[in-house]
């Protein structure tokens, strides 16, 4: 049996990993060593939203589901990549940008927005935070179409806070509220969507499957994932 070609959609996590402003920094330190203790063990300090990760509805709403309350199969979905890589820094993604894709969006699908911003994950540093963002109407349209997972290759589908001479400007979290409030999942900091888009374009009638399976952390509002995708022939 031939194994499918897997496309890794995750960023590596190390001490340089970018985090949302104000979030917990990532630390991985030696706790036990082979030489002294007979086993090597690392101590991890990290946020539930570090690196490539998924948000559960409880990330915004206390009364809604935490990440462990979803079935394993919920995170393995047919996927569609939407190319919005022509957007400028902090430019909105509008309903016009998804118009040509709407006939291909199916109920229960994962829709992944390719902005191209993953190239700034390490090289760009602060530029990564100046990413394009989704207008709330886009999120509402996807929810209405039955999309189960909204993914993007940026820190957030919402407009990121911006530092100015007058302080930090906040722009709200309307997309989070719409998607998570509807009981759906958000995936953030995806990588390598360009390769997935090429696979999609090369085989337009094949089904693309994405796996965004989180850790089974009881009561948690999100989880890092090792995201990957493949084509079902």
PDB file of C-alpha atoms in Angstrom:
ATOM      1  CA  UNK A   1       0.000   0.000   0.000  1.00  0.00           C
ATOM      2  CA  UNK A   2       1.476   3.331  -1.066  1.00  0.00           C
ATOM      3  CA  UNK A   3       1.691   5.936   1.676  1.00  0.00           C
ATOM      4  CA  UNK A   4       0.342   9.401   0.831  1.00  0.00           C
ATOM      5  CA  UNK A   5       2.655  12.387   0.534  1.00  0.00           C
ATOM      6  CA  UNK A   6       2.282  14.376   3.741  1.00  0.00           C
ATOM      7  CA  UNK A   7       2.629  18.162   3.825  1.00  0.00           C
ATOM      8  CA  UNK A   8       3.768  19.547   7.168  1.00  0.00           C
ATOM      9  CA  UNK A   9       1.721  22.627   8.090  1.00  0.00           C
ATOM     10  CA  UNK A  10       3.402  23.350  11.428  1.00  0.00           C
ATOM     11  CA  UNK A  11       6.091  25.766  12.525  1.00  0.00           C
ATOM     12  CA  UNK A  12       8.899  24.360  14.695  1.00  0.00           C
ATOM     13  CA  UNK A  13       8.834  25.452  18.329  1.00  0.00           C
ATOM     14  CA  UNK A  14      12.033  26.690  19.946  1.00  0.00           C
ATOM     15  CA  UNK A  15      13.152  29.512  22.231  1.00  0.00           C
ATOM     16  CA  UNK A  16      12.632  32.024  19.390  1.00  0.00           C
ATOM     17  CA  UNK A  17       8.973  31.146  18.847  1.00  0.00           C
ATOM     18  CA  UNK A  18       6.713  34.162  18.366  1.00  0.00           C
ATOM     19  CA  UNK A  19       3.809  34.510  20.785  1.00  0.00           C
ATOM     20  CA  UNK A  20       0.740  36.726  20.882  1.00  0.00           C
ATOM     21  CA  UNK A  21       1.501  39.989  22.770  1.00  0.00           C
ATOM     22  CA  UNK A  22       1.154  39.346  26.489  1.00  0.00           C
ATOM     23  CA  UNK A  23       1.064  35.551  26.149  1.00  0.00           C
ATOM     24  CA  UNK A  24       3.358  33.122  27.971  1.00  0.00           C
ATOM     25  CA  UNK A  25       6.813  32.749  26.441  1.00  0.00           C
ATOM     26  CA  UNK A  26       8.012  29.263  25.512  1.00  0.00           C
ATOM     27  CA  UNK A  27      10.760  27.643  27.614  1.00  0.00           C
ATOM     28  CA  UNK A  28      12.263  24.189  27.268  1.00  0.00           C
ATOM     29  CA  UNK A  29      14.885  23.451  29.939  1.00  0.00           C
ATOM     30  CA  UNK A  30      16.767  20.372  31.061  1.00  0.00           C
ATOM     31  CA  UNK A  31      15.171  18.753  34.113  1.00  0.00           C
ATOM     32  CA  UNK A  32      16.936  15.381  34.231  1.00  0.00           C
ATOM     33  CA  UNK A  33      20.003  14.137  32.352  1.00  0.00           C
ATOM     34  CA  UNK A  34      21.201  10.707  31.259  1.00  0.00           C
ATOM     35  CA  UNK A  35      24.578  11.269  32.919  1.00  0.00           C
ATOM     36  CA  UNK A  36      23.138  12.169  36.331  1.00  0.00           C
ATOM     37  CA  UNK A  37      19.700  10.588  36.450  1.00  0.00           C
ATOM     38  CA  UNK A  38      19.736   7.803  33.868  1.00  0.00           C
ATOM     39  CA  UNK A  39      17.072   9.478  31.740  1.00  0.00           C
ATOM     40  CA  UNK A  40      16.822  12.727  29.828  1.00  0.00           C
ATOM     41  CA  UNK A  41      13.703  14.744  30.665  1.00  0.00           C
ATOM     42  CA  UNK A  42      12.869  18.284  29.599  1.00  0.00           C
ATOM     43  CA  UNK A  43      10.695  20.733  31.508  1.00  0.00           C
ATOM     44  CA  UNK A  44       8.262  22.651  29.290  1.00  0.00           C
ATOM     45  CA  UNK A  45       6.638  25.991  29.973  1.00  0.00           C
ATOM     46  CA  UNK A  46       4.254  27.050  27.220  1.00  0.00           C
ATOM     47  CA  UNK A  47       0.903  28.575  26.375  1.00  0.00           C
ATOM     48  CA  UNK A  48      -1.991  26.527  25.062  1.00  0.00           C
ATOM     49  CA  UNK A  49      -1.763  28.807  22.020  1.00  0.00           C
ATOM     50  CA  UNK A  50       1.932  28.534  21.232  1.00  0.00           C
ATOM     51  CA  UNK A  51       3.090  27.943  17.665  1.00  0.00           C
ATOM     52  CA  UNK A  52       0.726  26.212  15.255  1.00  0.00           C
ATOM     53  CA  UNK A  53      -2.353  25.584  17.364  1.00  0.00           C
ATOM     54  CA  UNK A  54      -6.133  25.361  17.548  1.00  0.00           C
ATOM     55  CA  UNK A  55      -8.583  27.467  19.561  1.00  0.00           C
ATOM     56  CA  UNK A  56     -11.583  25.860  21.245  1.00  0.00           C
ATOM     57  CA  UNK A  57     -14.835  27.798  21.768  1.00  0.00           C
ATOM     58  CA  UNK A  58     -13.968  28.094  25.486  1.00  0.00           C
ATOM     59  CA  UNK A  59     -11.069  30.359  24.440  1.00  0.00           C
ATOM     60  CA  UNK A  60     -13.699  33.123  24.287  1.00  0.00           C
ATOM     61  CA  UNK A  61     -16.790  31.673  25.961  1.00  0.00           C
ATOM     62  CA  UNK A  62     -16.693  29.989  29.376  1.00  0.00           C
ATOM     63  CA  UNK A  63     -19.923  28.066  28.773  1.00  0.00           C
ATOM     64  CA  UNK A  64     -18.830  26.535  25.455  1.00  0.00           C
ATOM     65  CA  UNK A  65     -16.747  23.449  24.686  1.00  0.00           C
ATOM     66  CA  UNK A  66     -13.136  23.015  25.714  1.00  0.00           C
ATOM     67  CA  UNK A  67     -10.673  21.274  23.417  1.00  0.00           C
ATOM     68  CA  UNK A  68     -11.090  17.818  24.990  1.00  0.00           C
ATOM     69  CA  UNK A  69     -14.852  17.850  24.402  1.00  0.00           C
ATOM     70  CA  UNK A  70     -14.436  17.442  20.641  1.00  0.00           C
ATOM     71  CA  UNK A  71     -14.033  14.019  19.061  1.00  0.00           C
ATOM     72  CA  UNK A  72     -10.729  13.056  17.494  1.00  0.00           C
ATOM     73  CA  UNK A  73     -12.369  12.916  14.073  1.00  0.00           C
ATOM     74  CA  UNK A  74     -13.547  16.526  14.403  1.00  0.00           C
ATOM     75  CA  UNK A  75     -10.001  17.692  13.669  1.00  0.00           C
ATOM     76  CA  UNK A  76      -9.501  15.597  10.530  1.00  0.00           C
ATOM     77  CA  UNK A  77     -11.368  17.353   7.737  1.00  0.00           C
ATOM     78  CA  UNK A  78     -11.598  17.857   3.985  1.00  0.00           C
ATOM     79  CA  UNK A  79      -9.802  21.130   3.339  1.00  0.00           C
ATOM     80  CA  UNK A  80      -9.858  24.022   0.907  1.00  0.00           C
ATOM     81  CA  UNK A  81      -7.016  26.545   0.633  1.00  0.00           C
ATOM     82  CA  UNK A  82      -8.061  30.093  -0.249  1.00  0.00           C
ATOM     83  CA  UNK A  83      -5.279  32.166  -1.780  1.00  0.00           C
ATOM     84  CA  UNK A  84      -5.209  35.747  -0.458  1.00  0.00           C
ATOM     85  CA  UNK A  85      -1.442  36.133  -0.790  1.00  0.00           C
ATOM     86  CA  UNK A  86      -1.775  39.371  -2.751  1.00  0.00           C
ATOM     87  CA  UNK A  87      -2.855  41.284   0.334  1.00  0.00           C
ATOM     88  CA  UNK A  88      -0.729  44.116   1.726  1.00  0.00           C
ATOM     89  CA  UNK A  89       0.215  44.412   5.420  1.00  0.00           C
ATOM     90  CA  UNK A  90      -2.869  44.918   7.604  1.00  0.00           C
ATOM     91  CA  UNK A  91      -5.170  44.848   4.577  1.00  0.00           C
ATOM     92  CA  UNK A  92      -8.582  43.233   5.192  1.00  0.00           C
ATOM     93  CA  UNK A  93      -9.712  40.010   3.562  1.00  0.00           C
ATOM     94  CA  UNK A  94     -13.257  40.605   2.315  1.00  0.00           C
ATOM     95  CA  UNK A  95     -16.172  38.541   1.070  1.00  0.00           C
ATOM     96  CA  UNK A  96     -15.097  39.445  -2.480  1.00  0.00           C
ATOM     97  CA  UNK A  97     -11.880  37.513  -1.861  1.00  0.00           C
ATOM     98  CA  UNK A  98     -13.754  34.282  -1.193  1.00  0.00           C
ATOM     99  CA  UNK A  99     -16.411  34.665  -3.903  1.00  0.00           C
ATOM    100  CA  UNK A 100     -14.700  32.417  -6.462  1.00  0.00           C
ATOM    101  CA  UNK A 101     -14.246  29.668  -3.853  1.00  0.00           C
ATOM    102  CA  UNK A 102     -17.738  29.549  -2.392  1.00  0.00           C
ATOM    103  CA  UNK A 103     -19.075  26.829  -4.692  1.00  0.00           C
ATOM    104  CA  UNK A 104     -16.256  24.568  -3.476  1.00  0.00           C
ATOM    105  CA  UNK A 105     -16.915  25.125   0.231  1.00  0.00           C
ATOM    106  CA  UNK A 106     -18.725  22.133   1.719  1.00  0.00           C
ATOM    107  CA  UNK A 107     -20.453  21.644   5.038  1.00  0.00           C
ATOM    108  CA  UNK A 108     -17.992  20.365   7.665  1.00  0.00           C
ATOM    109  CA  UNK A 109     -14.910  21.495   5.750  1.00  0.00           C
ATOM    110  CA  UNK A 110     -11.733  23.175   7.001  1.00  0.00           C
ATOM    111  CA  UNK A 111     -11.104  26.419   5.101  1.00  0.00           C
ATOM    112  CA  UNK A 112      -7.482  27.586   5.267  1.00  0.00           C
ATOM    113  CA  UNK A 113      -6.447  31.118   4.303  1.00  0.00           C
ATOM    114  CA  UNK A 114      -3.045  31.398   2.650  1.00  0.00           C
ATOM    115  CA  UNK A 115      -1.787  34.959   3.166  1.00  0.00           C
ATOM    116  CA  UNK A 116       1.874  34.061   2.649  1.00  0.00           C
ATOM    117  CA  UNK A 117       2.681  35.620   6.010  1.00  0.00           C
ATOM    118  CA  UNK A 118       4.275  32.447   7.359  1.00  0.00           C
ATOM    119  CA  UNK A 119       7.467  33.556   5.583  1.00  0.00           C
ATOM    120  CA  UNK A 120       7.865  36.189   8.299  1.00  0.00           C
ATOM    121  CA  UNK A 121       7.529  33.725  11.175  1.00  0.00           C
ATOM    122  CA  UNK A 122      11.256  33.824  11.970  1.00  0.00           C
ATOM    123  CA  UNK A 123      12.849  36.072   9.373  1.00  0.00           C
ATOM    124  CA  UNK A 124      10.427  38.964   9.719  1.00  0.00           C
ATOM    125  CA  UNK A 125       9.977  39.108  13.464  1.00  0.00           C
ATOM    126  CA  UNK A 126       7.676  42.046  14.095  1.00  0.00           C
ATOM    127  CA  UNK A 127       6.467  42.050  10.477  1.00  0.00           C
ATOM    128  CA  UNK A 128       4.614  38.817  11.215  1.00  0.00           C
ATOM    129  CA  UNK A 129       2.240  40.834  13.408  1.00  0.00           C
ATOM    130  CA  UNK A 130       1.316  43.183  10.522  1.00  0.00           C
ATOM    131  CA  UNK A 131      -0.603  40.472   8.715  1.00  0.00           C
ATOM    132  CA  UNK A 132      -3.803  40.740   6.682  1.00  0.00           C
ATOM    133  CA  UNK A 133      -6.987  39.965   8.621  1.00  0.00           C
ATOM    134  CA  UNK A 134     -10.510  38.732   7.999  1.00  0.00           C
ATOM    135  CA  UNK A 135     -13.455  41.077   7.998  1.00  0.00           C
ATOM    136  CA  UNK A 136     -16.159  39.693  10.313  1.00  0.00           C
ATOM    137  CA  UNK A 137     -18.510  39.248   7.347  1.00  0.00           C
ATOM    138  CA  UNK A 138     -16.126  36.622   5.944  1.00  0.00           C
ATOM    139  CA  UNK A 139     -16.204  34.646   9.183  1.00  0.00           C
ATOM    140  CA  UNK A 140     -19.989  34.842   9.318  1.00  0.00           C
ATOM    141  CA  UNK A 141     -20.290  33.678   5.724  1.00  0.00           C
ATOM    142  CA  UNK A 142     -18.075  30.656   6.406  1.00  0.00           C
ATOM    143  CA  UNK A 143     -20.052  29.779   9.528  1.00  0.00           C
ATOM    144  CA  UNK A 144     -23.275  30.032   7.515  1.00  0.00           C
ATOM    145  CA  UNK A 145     -21.785  27.652   4.933  1.00  0.00           C
ATOM    146  CA  UNK A 146     -21.101  25.100   7.665  1.00  0.00           C
ATOM    147  CA  UNK A 147     -17.317  25.409   7.844  1.00  0.00           C
ATOM    148  CA  UNK A 148     -16.068  23.432  10.862  1.00  0.00           C
ATOM    149  CA  UNK A 149     -12.534  24.850  11.059  1.00  0.00           C
ATOM    150  CA  UNK A 150     -11.226  28.236   9.965  1.00  0.00           C
ATOM    151  CA  UNK A 151      -7.444  28.227   9.577  1.00  0.00           C
ATOM    152  CA  UNK A 152      -4.906  30.885   8.673  1.00  0.00           C
ATOM    153  CA  UNK A 153      -1.123  31.247   8.364  1.00  0.00           C
ATOM    154  CA  UNK A 154      -0.998  34.264  10.703  1.00  0.00           C
ATOM    155  CA  UNK A 155      -1.090  34.858  14.456  1.00  0.00           C
ATOM    156  CA  UNK A 156      -4.823  35.570  14.321  1.00  0.00           C
ATOM    157  CA  UNK A 157      -7.661  35.895  11.804  1.00  0.00           C
ATOM    158  CA  UNK A 158      -8.543  39.149  13.582  1.00  0.00           C
ATOM    159  CA  UNK A 159      -6.602  42.367  13.135  1.00  0.00           C
ATOM    160  CA  UNK A 160      -3.581  42.348  15.411  1.00  0.00           C
ATOM    161  CA  UNK A 161      -3.033  45.076  18.030  1.00  0.00           C
ATOM    162  CA  UNK A 162      -0.779  47.851  16.783  1.00  0.00           C
ATOM    163  CA  UNK A 163       1.669  49.970  18.744  1.00  0.00           C
ATOM    164  CA  UNK A 164       1.526  53.697  18.044  1.00  0.00           C
ATOM    165  CA  UNK A 165       3.028  56.795  19.619  1.00  0.00           C
ATOM    166  CA  UNK A 166      -0.187  57.133  21.615  1.00  0.00           C
ATOM    167  CA  UNK A 167      -0.056  53.564  22.917  1.00  0.00           C
ATOM    168  CA  UNK A 168      -1.400  50.224  21.708  1.00  0.00           C
ATOM    169  CA  UNK A 169      -4.473  50.199  19.505  1.00  0.00           C
ATOM    170  CA  UNK A 170      -6.799  47.218  19.951  1.00  0.00           C
ATOM    171  CA  UNK A 171      -9.135  46.204  17.145  1.00  0.00           C
ATOM    172  CA  UNK A 172     -11.358  43.602  18.769  1.00  0.00           C
ATOM    173  CA  UNK A 173     -11.804  39.883  18.227  1.00  0.00           C
ATOM    174  CA  UNK A 174     -14.967  39.752  16.143  1.00  0.00           C
ATOM    175  CA  UNK A 175     -13.829  36.805  14.019  1.00  0.00           C
ATOM    176  CA  UNK A 176     -13.002  34.781  17.124  1.00  0.00           C
ATOM    177  CA  UNK A 177     -16.392  35.619  18.587  1.00  0.00           C
ATOM    178  CA  UNK A 178     -18.259  34.612  15.434  1.00  0.00           C
ATOM    179  CA  UNK A 179     -16.419  31.355  14.771  1.00  0.00           C
ATOM    180  CA  UNK A 180     -15.912  30.157  18.337  1.00  0.00           C
ATOM    181  CA  UNK A 181     -19.337  31.428  19.358  1.00  0.00           C
ATOM    182  CA  UNK A 182     -20.823  29.121  16.726  1.00  0.00           C
ATOM    183  CA  UNK A 183     -19.009  26.170  18.315  1.00  0.00           C
ATOM    184  CA  UNK A 184     -16.415  25.930  15.556  1.00  0.00           C
ATOM    185  CA  UNK A 185     -12.597  25.723  15.709  1.00  0.00           C
ATOM    186  CA  UNK A 186      -9.902  28.233  14.690  1.00  0.00           C
ATOM    187  CA  UNK A 187      -6.403  27.121  13.620  1.00  0.00           C
ATOM    188  CA  UNK A 188      -3.620  29.714  13.715  1.00  0.00           C
ATOM    189  CA  UNK A 189       0.048  30.020  12.724  1.00  0.00           C
ATOM    190  CA  UNK A 190      -0.241  27.446   9.961  1.00  0.00           C
ATOM    191  CA  UNK A 191       2.783  26.992   7.706  1.00  0.00           C
ATOM    192  CA  UNK A 192       3.526  25.789   4.193  1.00  0.00           C
ATOM    193  CA  UNK A 193       0.057  26.439   2.798  1.00  0.00           C
ATOM    194  CA  UNK A 194       1.742  27.271  -0.497  1.00  0.00           C
ATOM    195  CA  UNK A 195       2.627  23.596  -0.933  1.00  0.00           C
ATOM    196  CA  UNK A 196      -0.892  22.566  -0.045  1.00  0.00           C
ATOM    197  CA  UNK A 197      -2.329  25.081  -2.508  1.00  0.00           C
ATOM    198  CA  UNK A 198      -0.082  23.626  -5.241  1.00  0.00           C
ATOM    199  CA  UNK A 199      -1.311  20.132  -4.434  1.00  0.00           C
ATOM    200  CA  UNK A 200      -4.871  21.431  -4.610  1.00  0.00           C
ATOM    201  CA  UNK A 201      -4.263  23.126  -7.966  1.00  0.00           C
ATOM    202  CA  UNK A 202      -2.422  20.145  -9.452  1.00  0.00           C
ATOM    203  CA  UNK A 203      -5.325  17.799  -8.634  1.00  0.00           C
ATOM    204  CA  UNK A 204      -8.462  19.966  -8.593  1.00  0.00           C
ATOM    205  CA  UNK A 205     -10.830  16.989  -8.392  1.00  0.00           C
ATOM    206  CA  UNK A 206      -8.967  15.190  -5.590  1.00  0.00           C
ATOM    207  CA  UNK A 207      -9.896  15.559  -1.936  1.00  0.00           C
ATOM    208  CA  UNK A 208      -7.389  17.307   0.349  1.00  0.00           C
ATOM    209  CA  UNK A 209      -7.485  16.158   3.986  1.00  0.00           C
ATOM    210  CA  UNK A 210      -6.023  18.132   6.881  1.00  0.00           C
ATOM    211  CA  UNK A 211      -5.220  16.835  10.369  1.00  0.00           C
ATOM    212  CA  UNK A 212      -5.243  19.384  13.196  1.00  0.00           C
ATOM    213  CA  UNK A 213      -5.488  16.965  16.126  1.00  0.00           C
ATOM    214  CA  UNK A 214      -4.781  18.643  19.483  1.00  0.00           C
ATOM    215  CA  UNK A 215      -3.558  17.206  22.764  1.00  0.00           C
ATOM    216  CA  UNK A 216      -6.377  15.823  24.886  1.00  0.00           C
ATOM    217  CA  UNK A 217      -5.990  18.403  27.672  1.00  0.00           C
ATOM    218  CA  UNK A 218      -9.043  18.332  29.919  1.00  0.00           C
ATOM    219  CA  UNK A 219     -10.773  21.694  30.228  1.00  0.00           C
ATOM    220  CA  UNK A 220      -8.245  23.508  28.035  1.00  0.00           C
ATOM    221  CA  UNK A 221      -9.114  26.394  25.696  1.00  0.00           C
ATOM    222  CA  UNK A 222      -6.729  25.318  22.929  1.00  0.00           C
ATOM    223  CA  UNK A 223      -3.701  23.224  22.133  1.00  0.00           C
ATOM    224  CA  UNK A 224      -0.564  23.166  20.009  1.00  0.00           C
ATOM    225  CA  UNK A 225      -0.839  20.745  17.087  1.00  0.00           C
ATOM    226  CA  UNK A 226       1.434  19.041  14.572  1.00  0.00           C
ATOM    227  CA  UNK A 227      -0.676  19.997  11.574  1.00  0.00           C
ATOM    228  CA  UNK A 228      -0.321  18.145   8.291  1.00  0.00           C
ATOM    229  CA  UNK A 229      -2.303  17.366   5.155  1.00  0.00           C
ATOM    230  CA  UNK A 230      -2.460  14.907   2.297  1.00  0.00           C
ATOM    231  CA  UNK A 231      -4.366  14.171  -0.877  1.00  0.00           C
ATOM    232  CA  UNK A 232      -6.882  11.358  -1.109  1.00  0.00           C
ATOM    233  CA  UNK A 233      -6.664   9.855  -4.600  1.00  0.00           C
TER     234      UNK A 233
END
